[in-house]
CSV table of C-alpha atoms in Angstrom, one decimal:
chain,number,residue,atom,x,y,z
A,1,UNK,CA,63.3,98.1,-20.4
A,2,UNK,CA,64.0,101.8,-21.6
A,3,UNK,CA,66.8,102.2,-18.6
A,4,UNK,CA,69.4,100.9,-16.9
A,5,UNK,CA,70.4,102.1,-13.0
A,6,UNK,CA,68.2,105.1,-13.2
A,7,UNK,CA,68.2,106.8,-9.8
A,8,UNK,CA,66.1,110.1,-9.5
A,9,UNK,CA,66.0,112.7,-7.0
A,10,UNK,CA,64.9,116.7,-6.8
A,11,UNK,CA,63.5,116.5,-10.3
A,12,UNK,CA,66.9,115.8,-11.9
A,13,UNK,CA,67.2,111.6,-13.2
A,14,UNK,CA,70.9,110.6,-13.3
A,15,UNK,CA,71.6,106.9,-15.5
A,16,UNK,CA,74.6,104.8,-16.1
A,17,UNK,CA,75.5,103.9,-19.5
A,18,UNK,CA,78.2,101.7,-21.1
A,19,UNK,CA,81.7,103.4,-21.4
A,20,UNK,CA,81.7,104.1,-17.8
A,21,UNK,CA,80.0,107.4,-18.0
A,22,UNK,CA,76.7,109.0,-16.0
A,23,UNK,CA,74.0,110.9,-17.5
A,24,UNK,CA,73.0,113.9,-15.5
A,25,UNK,CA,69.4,115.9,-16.6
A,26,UNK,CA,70.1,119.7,-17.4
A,27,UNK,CA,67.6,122.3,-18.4
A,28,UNK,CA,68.4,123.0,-22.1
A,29,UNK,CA,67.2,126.9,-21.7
A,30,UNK,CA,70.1,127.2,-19.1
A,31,UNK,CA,72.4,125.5,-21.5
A,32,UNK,CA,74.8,129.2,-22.3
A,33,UNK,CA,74.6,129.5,-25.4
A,34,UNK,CA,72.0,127.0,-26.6
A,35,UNK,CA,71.2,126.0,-29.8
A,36,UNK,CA,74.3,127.8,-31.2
A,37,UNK,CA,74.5,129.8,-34.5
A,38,UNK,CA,73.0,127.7,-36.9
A,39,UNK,CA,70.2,125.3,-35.9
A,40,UNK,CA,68.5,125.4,-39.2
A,41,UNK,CA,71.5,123.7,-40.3
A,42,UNK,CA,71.5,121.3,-37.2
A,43,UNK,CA,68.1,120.3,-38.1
A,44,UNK,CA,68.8,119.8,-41.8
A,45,UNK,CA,71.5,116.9,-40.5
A,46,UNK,CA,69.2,115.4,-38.1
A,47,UNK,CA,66.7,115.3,-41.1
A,48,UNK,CA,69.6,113.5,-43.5
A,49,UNK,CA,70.4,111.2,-40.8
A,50,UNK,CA,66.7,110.2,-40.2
A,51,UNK,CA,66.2,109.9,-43.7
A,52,UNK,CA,68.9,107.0,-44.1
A,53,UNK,CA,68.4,103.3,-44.1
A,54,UNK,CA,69.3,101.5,-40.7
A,55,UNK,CA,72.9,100.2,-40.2
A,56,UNK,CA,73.1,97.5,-37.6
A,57,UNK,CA,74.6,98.9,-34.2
A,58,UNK,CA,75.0,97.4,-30.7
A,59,UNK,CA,72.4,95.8,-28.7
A,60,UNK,CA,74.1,98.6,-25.8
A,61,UNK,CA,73.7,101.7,-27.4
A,62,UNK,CA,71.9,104.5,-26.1
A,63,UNK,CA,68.8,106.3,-27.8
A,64,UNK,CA,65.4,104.3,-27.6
A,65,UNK,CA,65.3,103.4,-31.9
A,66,UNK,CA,61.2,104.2,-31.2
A,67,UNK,CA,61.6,107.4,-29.7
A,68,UNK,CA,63.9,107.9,-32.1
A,69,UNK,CA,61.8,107.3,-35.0
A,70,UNK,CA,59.1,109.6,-33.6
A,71,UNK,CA,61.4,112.6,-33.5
A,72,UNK,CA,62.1,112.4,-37.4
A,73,UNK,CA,58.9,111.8,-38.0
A,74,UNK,CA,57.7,115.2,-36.2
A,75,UNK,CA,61.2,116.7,-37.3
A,76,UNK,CA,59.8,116.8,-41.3
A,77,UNK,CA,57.5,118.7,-40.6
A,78,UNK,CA,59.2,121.7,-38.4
A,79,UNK,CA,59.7,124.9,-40.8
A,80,UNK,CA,63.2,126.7,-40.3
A,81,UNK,CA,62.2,129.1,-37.9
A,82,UNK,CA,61.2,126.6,-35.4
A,83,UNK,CA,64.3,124.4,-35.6
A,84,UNK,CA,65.6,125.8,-32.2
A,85,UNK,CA,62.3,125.2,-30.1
A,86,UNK,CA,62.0,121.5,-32.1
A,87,UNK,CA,65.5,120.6,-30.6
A,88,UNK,CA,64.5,121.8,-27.1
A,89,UNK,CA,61.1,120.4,-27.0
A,90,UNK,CA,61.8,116.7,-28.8
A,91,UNK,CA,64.4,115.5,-26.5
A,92,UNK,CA,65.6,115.5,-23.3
A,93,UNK,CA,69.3,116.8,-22.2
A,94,UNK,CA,72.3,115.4,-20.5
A,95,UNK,CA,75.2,116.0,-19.4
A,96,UNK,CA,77.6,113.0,-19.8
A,97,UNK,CA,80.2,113.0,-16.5
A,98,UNK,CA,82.4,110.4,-15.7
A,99,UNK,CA,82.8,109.9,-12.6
A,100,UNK,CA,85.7,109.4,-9.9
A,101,UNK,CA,87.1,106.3,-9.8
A,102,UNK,CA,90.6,104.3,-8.8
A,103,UNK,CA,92.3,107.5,-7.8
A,104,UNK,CA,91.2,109.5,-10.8
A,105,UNK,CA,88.8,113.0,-10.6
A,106,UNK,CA,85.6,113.2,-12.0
A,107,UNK,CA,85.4,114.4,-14.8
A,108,UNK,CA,82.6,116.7,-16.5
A,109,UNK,CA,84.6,117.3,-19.9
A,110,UNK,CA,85.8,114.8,-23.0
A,111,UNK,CA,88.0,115.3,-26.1
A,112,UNK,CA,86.9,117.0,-29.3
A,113,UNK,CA,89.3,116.8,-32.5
A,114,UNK,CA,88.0,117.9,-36.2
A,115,UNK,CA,88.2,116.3,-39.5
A,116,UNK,CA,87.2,116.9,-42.8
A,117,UNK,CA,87.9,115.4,-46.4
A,118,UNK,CA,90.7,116.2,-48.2
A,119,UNK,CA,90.9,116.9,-51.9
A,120,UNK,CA,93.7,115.0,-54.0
A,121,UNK,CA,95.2,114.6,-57.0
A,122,UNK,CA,95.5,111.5,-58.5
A,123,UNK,CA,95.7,109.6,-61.5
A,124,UNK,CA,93.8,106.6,-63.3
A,125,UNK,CA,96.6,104.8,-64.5
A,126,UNK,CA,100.5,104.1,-62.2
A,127,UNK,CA,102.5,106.3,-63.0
A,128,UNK,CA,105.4,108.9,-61.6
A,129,UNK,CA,104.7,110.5,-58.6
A,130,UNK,CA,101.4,108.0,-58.3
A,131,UNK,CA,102.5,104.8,-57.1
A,132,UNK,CA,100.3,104.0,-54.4
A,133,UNK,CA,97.1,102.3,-55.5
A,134,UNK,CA,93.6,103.2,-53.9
A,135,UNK,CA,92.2,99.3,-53.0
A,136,UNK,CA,88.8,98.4,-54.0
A,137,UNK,CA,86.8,96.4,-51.3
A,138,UNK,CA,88.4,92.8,-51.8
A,139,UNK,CA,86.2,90.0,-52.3
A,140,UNK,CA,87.8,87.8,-49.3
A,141,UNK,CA,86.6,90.3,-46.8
A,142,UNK,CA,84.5,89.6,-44.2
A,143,UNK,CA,83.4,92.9,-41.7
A,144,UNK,CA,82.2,92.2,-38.9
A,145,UNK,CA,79.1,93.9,-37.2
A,146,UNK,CA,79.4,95.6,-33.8
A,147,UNK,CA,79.7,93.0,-30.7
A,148,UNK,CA,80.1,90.3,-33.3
A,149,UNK,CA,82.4,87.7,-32.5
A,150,UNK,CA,83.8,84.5,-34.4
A,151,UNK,CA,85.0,81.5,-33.0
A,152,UNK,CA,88.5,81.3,-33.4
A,153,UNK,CA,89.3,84.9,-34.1
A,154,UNK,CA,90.5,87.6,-31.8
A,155,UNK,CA,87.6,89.5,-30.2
A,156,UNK,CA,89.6,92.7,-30.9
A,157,UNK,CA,89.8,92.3,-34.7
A,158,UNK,CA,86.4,93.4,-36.3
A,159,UNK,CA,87.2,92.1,-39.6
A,160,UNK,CA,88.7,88.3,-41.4
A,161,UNK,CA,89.7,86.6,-44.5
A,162,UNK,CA,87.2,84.0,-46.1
A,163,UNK,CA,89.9,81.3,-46.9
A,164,UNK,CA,89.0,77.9,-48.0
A,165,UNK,CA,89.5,76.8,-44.4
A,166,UNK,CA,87.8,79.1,-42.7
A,167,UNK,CA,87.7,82.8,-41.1
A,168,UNK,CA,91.4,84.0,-40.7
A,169,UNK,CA,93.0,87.1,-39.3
A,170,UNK,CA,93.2,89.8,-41.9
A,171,UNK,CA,96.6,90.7,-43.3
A,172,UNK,CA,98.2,94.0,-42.1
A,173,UNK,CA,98.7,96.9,-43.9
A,174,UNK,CA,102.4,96.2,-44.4
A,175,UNK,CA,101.3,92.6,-45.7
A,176,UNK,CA,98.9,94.2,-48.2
A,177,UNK,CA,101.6,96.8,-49.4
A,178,UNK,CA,104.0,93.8,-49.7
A,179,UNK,CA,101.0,91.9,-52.3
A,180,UNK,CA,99.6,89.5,-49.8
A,181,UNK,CA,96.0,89.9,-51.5
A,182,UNK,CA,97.5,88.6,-54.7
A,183,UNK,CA,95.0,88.9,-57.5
A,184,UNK,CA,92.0,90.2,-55.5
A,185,UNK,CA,93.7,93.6,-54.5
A,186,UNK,CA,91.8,95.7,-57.4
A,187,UNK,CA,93.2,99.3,-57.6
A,188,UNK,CA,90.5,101.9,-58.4
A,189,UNK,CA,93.2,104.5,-59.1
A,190,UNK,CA,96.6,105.7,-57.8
A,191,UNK,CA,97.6,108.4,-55.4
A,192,UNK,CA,101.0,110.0,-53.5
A,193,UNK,CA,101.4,107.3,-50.9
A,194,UNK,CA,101.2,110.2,-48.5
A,195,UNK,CA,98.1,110.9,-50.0
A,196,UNK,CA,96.8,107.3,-50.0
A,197,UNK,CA,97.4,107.7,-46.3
A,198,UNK,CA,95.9,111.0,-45.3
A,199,UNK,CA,92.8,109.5,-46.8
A,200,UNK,CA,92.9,106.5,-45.1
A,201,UNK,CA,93.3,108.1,-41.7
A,202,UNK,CA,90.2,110.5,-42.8
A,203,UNK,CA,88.4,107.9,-44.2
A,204,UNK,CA,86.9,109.5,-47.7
A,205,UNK,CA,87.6,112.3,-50.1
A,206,UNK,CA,87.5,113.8,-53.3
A,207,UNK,CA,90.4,113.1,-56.1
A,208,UNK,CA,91.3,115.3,-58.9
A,209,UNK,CA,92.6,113.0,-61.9
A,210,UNK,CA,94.8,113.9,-63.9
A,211,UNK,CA,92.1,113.3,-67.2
A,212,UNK,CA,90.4,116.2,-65.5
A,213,UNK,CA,87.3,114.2,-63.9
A,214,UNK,CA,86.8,114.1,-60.3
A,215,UNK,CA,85.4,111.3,-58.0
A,216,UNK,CA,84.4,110.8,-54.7
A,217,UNK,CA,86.7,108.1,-53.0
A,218,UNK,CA,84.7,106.3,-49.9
A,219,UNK,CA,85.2,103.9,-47.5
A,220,UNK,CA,84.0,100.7,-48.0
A,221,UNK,CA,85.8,98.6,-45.2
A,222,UNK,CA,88.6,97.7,-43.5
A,223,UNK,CA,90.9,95.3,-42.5
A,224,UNK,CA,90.0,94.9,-39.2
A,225,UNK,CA,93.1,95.3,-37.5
A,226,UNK,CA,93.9,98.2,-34.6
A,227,UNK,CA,94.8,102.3,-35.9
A,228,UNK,CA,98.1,103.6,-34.5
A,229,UNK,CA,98.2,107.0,-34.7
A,230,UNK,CA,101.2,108.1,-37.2
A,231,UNK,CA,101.3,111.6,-35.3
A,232,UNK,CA,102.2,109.8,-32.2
A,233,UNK,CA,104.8,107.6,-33.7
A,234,UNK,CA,106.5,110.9,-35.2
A,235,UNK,CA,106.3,112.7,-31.6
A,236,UNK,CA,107.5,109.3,-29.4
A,237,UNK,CA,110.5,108.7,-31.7
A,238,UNK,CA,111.6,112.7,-31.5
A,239,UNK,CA,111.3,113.9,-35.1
A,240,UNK,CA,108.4,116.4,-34.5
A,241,UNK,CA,107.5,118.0,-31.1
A,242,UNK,CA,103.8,117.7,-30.3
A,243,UNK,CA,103.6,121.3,-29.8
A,244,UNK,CA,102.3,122.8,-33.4
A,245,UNK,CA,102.0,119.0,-34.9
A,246,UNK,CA,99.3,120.2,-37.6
A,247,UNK,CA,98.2,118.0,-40.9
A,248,UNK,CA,100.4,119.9,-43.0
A,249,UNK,CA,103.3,119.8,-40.8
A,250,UNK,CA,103.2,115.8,-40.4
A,251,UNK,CA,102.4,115.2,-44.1
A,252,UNK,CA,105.4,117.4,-44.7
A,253,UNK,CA,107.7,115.8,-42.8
A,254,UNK,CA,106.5,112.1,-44.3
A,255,UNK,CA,107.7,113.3,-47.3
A,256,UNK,CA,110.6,115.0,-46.7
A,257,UNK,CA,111.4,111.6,-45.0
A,258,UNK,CA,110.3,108.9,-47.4
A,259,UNK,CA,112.1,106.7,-45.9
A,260,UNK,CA,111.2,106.7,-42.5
A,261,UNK,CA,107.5,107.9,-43.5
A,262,UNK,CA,107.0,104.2,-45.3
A,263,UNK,CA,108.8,102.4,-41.7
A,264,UNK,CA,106.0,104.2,-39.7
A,265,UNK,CA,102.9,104.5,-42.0
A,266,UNK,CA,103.7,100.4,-41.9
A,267,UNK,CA,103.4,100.8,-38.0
A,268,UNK,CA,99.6,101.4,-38.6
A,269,UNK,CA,98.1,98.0,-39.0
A,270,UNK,CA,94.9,99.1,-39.9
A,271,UNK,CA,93.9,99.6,-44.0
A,272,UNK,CA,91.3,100.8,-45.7
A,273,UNK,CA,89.0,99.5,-48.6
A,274,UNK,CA,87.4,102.0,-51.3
A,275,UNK,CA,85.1,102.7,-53.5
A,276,UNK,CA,84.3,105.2,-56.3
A,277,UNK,CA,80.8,107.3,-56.4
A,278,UNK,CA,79.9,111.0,-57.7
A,279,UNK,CA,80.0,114.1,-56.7
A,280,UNK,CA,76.3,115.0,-56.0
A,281,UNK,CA,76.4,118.1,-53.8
A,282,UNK,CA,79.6,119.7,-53.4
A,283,UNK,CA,78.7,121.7,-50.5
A,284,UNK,CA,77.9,118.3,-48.5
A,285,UNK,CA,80.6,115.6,-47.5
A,286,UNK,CA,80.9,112.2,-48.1
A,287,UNK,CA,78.1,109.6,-46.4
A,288,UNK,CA,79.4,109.0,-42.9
A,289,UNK,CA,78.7,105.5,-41.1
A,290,UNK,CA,75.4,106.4,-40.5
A,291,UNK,CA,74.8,106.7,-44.7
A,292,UNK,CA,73.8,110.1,-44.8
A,293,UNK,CA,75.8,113.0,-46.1
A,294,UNK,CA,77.7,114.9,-43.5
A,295,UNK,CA,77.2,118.2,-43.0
A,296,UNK,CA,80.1,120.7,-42.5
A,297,UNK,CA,80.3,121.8,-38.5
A,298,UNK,CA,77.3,119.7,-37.9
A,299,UNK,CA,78.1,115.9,-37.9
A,300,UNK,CA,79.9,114.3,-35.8
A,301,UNK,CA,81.6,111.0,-35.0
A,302,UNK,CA,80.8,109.1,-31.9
A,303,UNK,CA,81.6,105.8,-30.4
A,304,UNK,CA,79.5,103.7,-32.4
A,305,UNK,CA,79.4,100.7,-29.4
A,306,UNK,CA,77.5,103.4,-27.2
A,307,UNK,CA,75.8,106.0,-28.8
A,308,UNK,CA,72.9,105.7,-31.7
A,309,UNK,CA,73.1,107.7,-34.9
A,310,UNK,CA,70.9,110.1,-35.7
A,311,UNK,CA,71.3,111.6,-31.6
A,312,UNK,CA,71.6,115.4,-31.1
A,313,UNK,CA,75.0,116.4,-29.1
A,314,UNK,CA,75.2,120.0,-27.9
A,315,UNK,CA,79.1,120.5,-27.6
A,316,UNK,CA,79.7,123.1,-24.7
A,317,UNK,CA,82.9,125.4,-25.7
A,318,UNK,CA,85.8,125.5,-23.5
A,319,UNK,CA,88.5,128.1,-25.4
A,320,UNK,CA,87.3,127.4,-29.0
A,321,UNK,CA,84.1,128.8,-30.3
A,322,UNK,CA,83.5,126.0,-33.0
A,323,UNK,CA,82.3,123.8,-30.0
A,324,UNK,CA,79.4,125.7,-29.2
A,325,UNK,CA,77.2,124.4,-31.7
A,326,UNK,CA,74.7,121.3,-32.1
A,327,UNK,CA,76.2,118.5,-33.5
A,328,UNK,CA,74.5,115.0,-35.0
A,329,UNK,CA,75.8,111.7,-34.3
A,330,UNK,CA,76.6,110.5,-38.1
A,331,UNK,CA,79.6,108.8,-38.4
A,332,UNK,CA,82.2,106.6,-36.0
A,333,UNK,CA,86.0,105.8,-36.4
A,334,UNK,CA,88.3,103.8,-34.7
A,335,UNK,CA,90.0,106.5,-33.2
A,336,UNK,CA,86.5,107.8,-31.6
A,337,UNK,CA,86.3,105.7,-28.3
A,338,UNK,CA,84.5,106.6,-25.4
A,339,UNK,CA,81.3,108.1,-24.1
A,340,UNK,CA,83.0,111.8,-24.4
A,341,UNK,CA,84.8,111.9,-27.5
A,342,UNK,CA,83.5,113.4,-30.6
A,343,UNK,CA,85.6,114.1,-34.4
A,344,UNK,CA,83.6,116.9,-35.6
A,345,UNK,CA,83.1,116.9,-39.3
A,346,UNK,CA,84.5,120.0,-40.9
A,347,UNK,CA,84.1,120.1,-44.7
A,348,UNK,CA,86.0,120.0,-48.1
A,349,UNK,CA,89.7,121.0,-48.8
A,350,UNK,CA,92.5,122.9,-47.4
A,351,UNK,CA,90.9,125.0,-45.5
A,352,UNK,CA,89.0,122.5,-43.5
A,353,UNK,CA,92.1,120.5,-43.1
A,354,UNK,CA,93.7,123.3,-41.4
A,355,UNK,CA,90.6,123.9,-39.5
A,356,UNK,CA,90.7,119.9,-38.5
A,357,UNK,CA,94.0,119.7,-37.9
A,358,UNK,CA,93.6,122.7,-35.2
A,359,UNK,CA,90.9,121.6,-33.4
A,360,UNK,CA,91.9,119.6,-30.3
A,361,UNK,CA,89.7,120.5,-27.6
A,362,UNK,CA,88.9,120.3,-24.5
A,363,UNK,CA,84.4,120.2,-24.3
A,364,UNK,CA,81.9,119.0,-22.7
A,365,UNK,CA,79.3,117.1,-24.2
A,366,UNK,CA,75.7,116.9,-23.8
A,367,UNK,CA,73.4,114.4,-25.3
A,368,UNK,CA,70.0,114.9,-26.7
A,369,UNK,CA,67.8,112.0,-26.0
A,370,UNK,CA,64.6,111.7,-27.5
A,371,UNK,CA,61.1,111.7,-25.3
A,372,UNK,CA,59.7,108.8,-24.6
A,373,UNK,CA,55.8,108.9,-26.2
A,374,UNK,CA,55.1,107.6,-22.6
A,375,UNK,CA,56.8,110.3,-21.2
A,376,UNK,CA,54.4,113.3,-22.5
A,377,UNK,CA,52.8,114.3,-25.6
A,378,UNK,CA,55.1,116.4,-27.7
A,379,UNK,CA,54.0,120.6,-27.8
A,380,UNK,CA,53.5,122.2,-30.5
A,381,UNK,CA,56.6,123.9,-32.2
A,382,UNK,CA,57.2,127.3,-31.8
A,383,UNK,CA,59.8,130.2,-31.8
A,384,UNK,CA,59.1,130.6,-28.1
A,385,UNK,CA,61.7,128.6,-25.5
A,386,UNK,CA,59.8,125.8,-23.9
A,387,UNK,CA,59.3,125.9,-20.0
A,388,UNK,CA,61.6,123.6,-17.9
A,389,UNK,CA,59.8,120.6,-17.0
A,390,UNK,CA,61.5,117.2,-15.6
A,391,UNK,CA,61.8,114.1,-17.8
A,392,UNK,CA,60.7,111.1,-16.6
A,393,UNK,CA,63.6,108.5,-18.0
A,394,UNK,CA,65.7,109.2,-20.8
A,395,UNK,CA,65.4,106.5,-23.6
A,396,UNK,CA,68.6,104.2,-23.4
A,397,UNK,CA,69.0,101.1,-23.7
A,398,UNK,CA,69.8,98.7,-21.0
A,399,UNK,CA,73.0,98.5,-19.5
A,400,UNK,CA,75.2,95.5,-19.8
A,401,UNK,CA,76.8,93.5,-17.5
């Protein structure tokens, strides 16, 4: 079964999916604004995205894998000036709208933020001002795939220890810093421990050693336990109003307050595992979850548990022009959670960590699901806008009890 809880009416098919949220048909060629500045570029992620292997995602998510598949297959053959019409003519559009319920409004928007991948300096070796050691993935980890559960373990922890006994709760991050991995903790290379952190919280970047070389740092796991937001902490306890509360600013303060910075950044259970690779193409970002290279203003991370990688967003603007643009589903984090909430991808360096740390939006979000085969044979592409013409059932999977 393609759909759960469809209900259709007047032409327009409305579907419930996981994360509380309704799916509500809109005509892409009323969509203001629609496919944005750059859906050459769109394309080129969708492409990147297609062309990486499968990663294991939830039975629940939405986007038909078939219907899917069949999009990237037409999708390598679209030149650049038909990327627009292949976008509106490949996939059907919704709106996703939560409805009212317990007291609170419906609502037709969700929450975008920004992030990008910072560029550090580093060393190879411990030394001054580099005391905090980037972790290699340790040998006793065991990650656990979406929905997966172990007997024994807290459902809410997605990773474990192999011990000789058994699966046990990973340690925390303050365990870690205080040597609880013992001889498996492997340090790749050293950083600021402000540094270490800000690329923990992003998840990947690029690290300037001190021998001249630079390397690509990426994730490669985590320990499982839940992210506390550090810019939270700073706001509830009173040393930073929220008002202004950019990267630099908070990073600033950390280590002006070393002190206090080490108390909180040990507040965030949550660690994260590295490893070294290349720098292949420095105009493109490290691989997101999905595997494939993320694409400045063009990737985004979704809620892995609901939505497939490799769907379309269109991300509606409300007060900030870098929303109105086509976005890919490419990476998750364990921030991202819920049907509306998006971290759009923003690039390399300073600049796009200003540019991250500046974007909190307010946006609606639409979601591109591919035709069903079943549904109607695909027209050719071409630079005209295609006519409106009704889906018959978005491809999702069912939903669960």
């Amino acid at each position: 079964m393609r759909l759960g809880g469809a209900v259709s009416g007047g032409g327009v098919l409305s579907a419930v999916v996981s994360g509380g949220a309704v799916l509500e048909w809109v005509d892409l060629a009323r969509l203001p604004g629609f496919p944005g500045p750059d859906p050459v570029r769109a394309l080129e992620a969708f492409r990147r995205t297609c062309a990486a292997a499968p990663v294991p995602m939830a039975p629940s998510v939405a986007g038909d894998a078939g219907d899917l598949a069949a999009a990237c297959a037409r999708a390598a053959a679209v030149p650049p000036e038909g990327a627009a019409a292949f976008f509106a003519t490949a996939f059907d559009a919704y709106r996703i709208v939560r409805p009212a319920v317990d007291g609170v409004p419906e609502r037709r928007a969700g929450f975008l933020t920004g992030y990008f991948e910072p560029e550090l300096t580093g060393s190879s070796v411990a030394a001054p001002g580099f005391t905090a050691p980037v972790l290699a993935r340790p040998d006793d980890l065991v990650s656990l795939e979406p929905g997966e559960t172990r007997t024994g373990l807290d459902p809410a922890l997605r990773a474990a220890r192999r011990t000789e006994t058994g699966l046990a709760p990973y340690p925390t991050r303050a365990a870690i810093e205080d040597g609880a991995l013992g001889e498996v903790a492997k340090a790749l290379l050293w950083l600021d421990p402000v540094d270490l952190f800000v690329l923990q919280v992003q998840g990947s970047g690029r690290v300037r050693l001190t021998d001249g070389r630079t390397v690509r740092v990426l994730y490669d796991g985590r320990n499982g336990r839940p992210y506390t937001s550090i810019g939270k902490l700073i706001v509830t306890e009173g040393h930073l109003p929220l008002d202004g509360l950019t990267l630099a600013r908070w990073t600033g303060w950390l280590r002006d307050n070393p002190e206090t910075a080490r108390r909180l950044m040990r507040r965030n259970e949550s660690y994260i595992f590295f490893k070294l690779a290349p720098v292949e193409d420095p105009s493109l970002g490290p691989p997101g979850a999905a595997g494939a290279a993320l694409s400045p203003g063009h990737s985004l991370a979704v809620d892995s548990t609901l939505w497939r990688y490799g769907l379309p967003f269109w991300l509606e603007a409300a007060g900030d022009s870098r929303t109105a643009r086509l976005a890919i589903a490419a990476d998750t984090g364990s921030a991202i959670v819920g049907p509306a909430r998006g971290d759009l991808y923003l690039g390399t360096g300073e600049a796009a960590g200003v540019a991250a740390g500046n974007l909190r939006a307010t946006a609606g979000f639409v979601v591109l699901l591919p035709r069903s085969g079943e549904a109607k044979a695909f027209p050719e592409v071409s630079s005209k806008a295609p006519a409106e013409v009704p889906p018959k059932a978005p491809a999702l999977a069912p939903t669960q009890p």
